[in-house]
Amino acid sequence: MTAYHTIIVDTDGSDRSYRVVEHAAELAHATHARLLIVCARHRIDEHTPKAHLDRPGPETSPLHGSTPADTVLRIAHQHALAHGATDVDTHILDEPALPALLHLAAATAADLIVTANPHRSPLLAQLLSTPPIELARKTHCDILITA
């Protein structure tokens, strides 16, 4: 197995993306790599009133005191720790997410980016210009696109 030093995994808060985080965490554990979990900034992040978030209560979000992207990253971090990753960091990517992810990969000297394939059919994914396929075309590190 290739020894990775820095692995990046993206998540959007879906169950499927948390499974991808778990897979990346297991790989990070096996290779003693640092795991960077990234999430694209949600459009509503900047519209969430800070005063509302600071006030716990039934009217606040389930994980009050955070933006949606913060919440997604906190849950993904918990999944990563539960699946063996020990050196875990999180990052919120600004829009557009693909250039921000490529910049982060270069800045951290990432060896591997783990992402989900948004299409069930590998043939369809090859024919379409999906974000993971675009990522694979533009990055200089290994890409693991999971089903």
Short mmCIF file of C-alpha atoms in Angstrom, two decimals:
data_model
loop_
_atom_site.label_atom_id
_atom_site.label_comp_id
_atom_site.label_asym_id
_atom_site.label_seq_id
_atom_site.Cartn_x
_atom_site.Cartn_y
_atom_site.Cartn_z
CA MET A 1 0.00 0.00 0.00
CA THR A 2 1.20 3.50 -0.84
CA ALA A 3 2.14 5.49 2.23
CA TYR A 4 0.03 8.63 2.20
CA HIS A 5 0.95 11.57 4.40
CA THR A 6 -2.03 13.86 3.81
CA ILE A 7 -5.47 12.73 2.69
CA ILE A 8 -8.29 15.12 1.83
CA VAL A 9 -11.92 13.98 1.86
CA ASP A 10 -14.96 16.07 0.98
CA THR A 11 -18.38 15.85 2.58
CA ASP A 12 -21.74 17.48 2.00
CA GLY A 13 -23.54 16.14 5.06
CA SER A 14 -25.30 13.27 3.32
CA ASP A 15 -25.16 9.74 4.72
CA ARG A 16 -23.26 8.66 1.63
CA SER A 17 -20.61 11.36 2.11
CA TYR A 18 -20.17 10.36 5.77
CA ARG A 19 -19.46 6.80 4.58
CA VAL A 20 -16.79 8.25 2.28
CA VAL A 21 -15.31 10.09 5.29
CA GLU A 22 -15.27 6.79 7.22
CA HIS A 23 -13.46 5.07 4.35
CA ALA A 24 -10.90 7.89 4.16
CA ALA A 25 -10.44 7.74 7.95
CA GLU A 26 -9.72 4.02 7.79
CA LEU A 27 -7.18 4.66 5.04
CA ALA A 28 -5.61 7.49 7.07
CA HIS A 29 -5.40 5.18 10.07
CA ALA A 30 -3.77 2.41 8.01
CA THR A 31 -1.16 4.76 6.54
CA HIS A 32 -0.73 7.04 9.60
CA ALA A 33 -1.77 9.98 7.42
CA ARG A 34 -3.21 13.32 8.36
CA LEU A 35 -6.88 13.58 7.34
CA LEU A 36 -8.31 16.90 6.14
CA ILE A 37 -12.10 16.92 5.92
CA VAL A 38 -13.53 19.65 3.70
CA CYS A 39 -17.01 20.99 3.11
CA ALA A 40 -18.11 23.69 0.71
CA ARG A 41 -19.58 26.75 2.38
CA HIS A 42 -23.36 26.59 2.30
CA ARG A 43 -25.17 29.60 0.85
CA ILE A 44 -27.15 29.99 4.07
CA ASP A 45 -23.99 30.10 6.22
CA GLU A 46 -23.54 33.81 5.68
CA HIS A 47 -27.26 34.52 6.20
CA THR A 48 -27.52 32.77 9.57
CA PRO A 49 -27.85 35.44 12.27
CA LYS A 50 -25.10 35.11 14.86
CA ALA A 51 -27.37 36.18 17.74
CA HIS A 52 -29.81 33.40 16.84
CA LEU A 53 -27.01 30.84 16.83
CA ASP A 54 -25.67 31.91 20.21
CA ARG A 55 -29.02 31.45 21.90
CA PRO A 56 -29.68 27.74 22.61
CA GLY A 57 -33.27 26.70 22.58
CA PRO A 58 -35.87 24.76 20.65
CA GLU A 59 -35.93 27.35 17.86
CA THR A 60 -32.22 26.99 17.08
CA SER A 61 -30.57 24.46 14.83
CA PRO A 62 -29.94 20.92 16.20
CA LEU A 63 -26.29 21.78 16.81
CA HIS A 64 -26.72 25.39 17.83
CA GLY A 65 -23.90 27.85 17.75
CA SER A 66 -22.70 26.90 14.27
CA THR A 67 -23.35 27.34 10.59
CA PRO A 68 -24.57 24.40 8.50
CA ALA A 69 -21.05 23.77 7.14
CA ASP A 70 -19.64 23.80 10.69
CA THR A 71 -22.26 21.24 11.70
CA VAL A 72 -21.45 18.98 8.74
CA LEU A 73 -17.73 19.16 9.55
CA ARG A 74 -18.28 18.47 13.25
CA ILE A 75 -20.28 15.32 12.45
CA ALA A 76 -17.74 14.21 9.82
CA HIS A 77 -14.92 14.74 12.36
CA GLN A 78 -16.74 12.45 14.80
CA HIS A 79 -17.13 9.79 12.08
CA ALA A 80 -13.42 10.05 11.25
CA LEU A 81 -12.34 9.61 14.87
CA ALA A 82 -14.70 6.66 15.28
CA HIS A 83 -13.06 4.99 12.27
CA GLY A 84 -9.48 5.26 13.44
CA ALA A 85 -8.18 8.59 12.17
CA THR A 86 -6.09 10.35 14.81
CA ASP A 87 -4.74 13.46 13.05
CA VAL A 88 -7.90 15.15 11.74
CA ASP A 89 -8.47 18.73 10.65
CA THR A 90 -11.46 20.39 9.00
CA HIS A 91 -11.76 23.16 6.42
CA ILE A 92 -14.65 25.09 4.92
CA LEU A 93 -14.11 25.73 1.22
CA ASP A 94 -15.25 28.98 -0.32
CA GLU A 95 -17.16 29.03 -3.57
CA PRO A 96 -16.31 27.92 -6.17
CA ALA A 97 -15.38 24.75 -4.34
CA LEU A 98 -13.27 23.01 -7.00
CA PRO A 99 -10.60 25.72 -7.27
CA ALA A 100 -10.59 26.06 -3.46
CA LEU A 101 -10.07 22.30 -3.11
CA LEU A 102 -7.26 22.32 -5.66
CA HIS A 103 -5.60 25.21 -3.83
CA LEU A 104 -5.89 23.39 -0.48
CA ALA A 105 -4.45 20.20 -1.99
CA ALA A 106 -1.46 22.12 -3.32
CA ALA A 107 -0.97 24.13 -0.12
CA THR A 108 -1.02 21.02 2.09
CA ALA A 109 0.93 18.80 -0.34
CA ALA A 110 -1.95 16.31 -0.26
CA ASP A 111 -1.13 12.85 -1.56
CA LEU A 112 -4.72 11.70 -2.01
CA ILE A 113 -8.19 13.17 -2.39
CA VAL A 114 -11.11 10.87 -1.57
CA THR A 115 -14.51 11.81 -2.99
CA ALA A 116 -17.81 10.18 -3.88
CA ASN A 117 -18.93 9.45 -7.40
CA PRO A 118 -22.27 11.21 -7.77
CA HIS A 119 -23.43 8.73 -10.41
CA ARG A 120 -24.28 5.10 -9.90
CA SER A 121 -23.02 4.11 -13.33
CA PRO A 122 -19.24 4.32 -13.83
CA LEU A 123 -19.82 4.57 -17.59
CA LEU A 124 -22.15 7.52 -17.16
CA ALA A 125 -19.66 9.20 -14.82
CA GLN A 126 -16.94 8.85 -17.45
CA LEU A 127 -19.14 10.43 -20.09
CA LEU A 128 -20.28 13.36 -17.99
CA SER A 129 -18.15 16.14 -16.58
CA THR A 130 -18.82 15.46 -12.91
CA PRO A 131 -16.96 17.29 -10.11
CA PRO A 132 -14.87 14.19 -9.21
CA ILE A 133 -13.93 13.69 -12.85
CA GLU A 134 -12.99 17.38 -13.18
CA LEU A 135 -10.97 17.06 -9.98
CA ALA A 136 -9.12 14.06 -11.37
CA ARG A 137 -8.30 16.01 -14.51
CA LYS A 138 -6.90 19.03 -12.67
CA THR A 139 -5.12 17.79 -9.55
CA HIS A 140 -1.56 16.54 -9.21
CA CYS A 141 -2.24 13.97 -6.49
CA ASP A 142 -3.99 10.60 -6.41
CA ILE A 143 -7.77 10.56 -6.52
CA LEU A 144 -9.96 7.85 -5.01
CA ILE A 145 -13.52 8.11 -6.33
CA THR A 146 -15.76 5.82 -4.32
CA ALA A 147 -19.03 4.33 -5.49
#
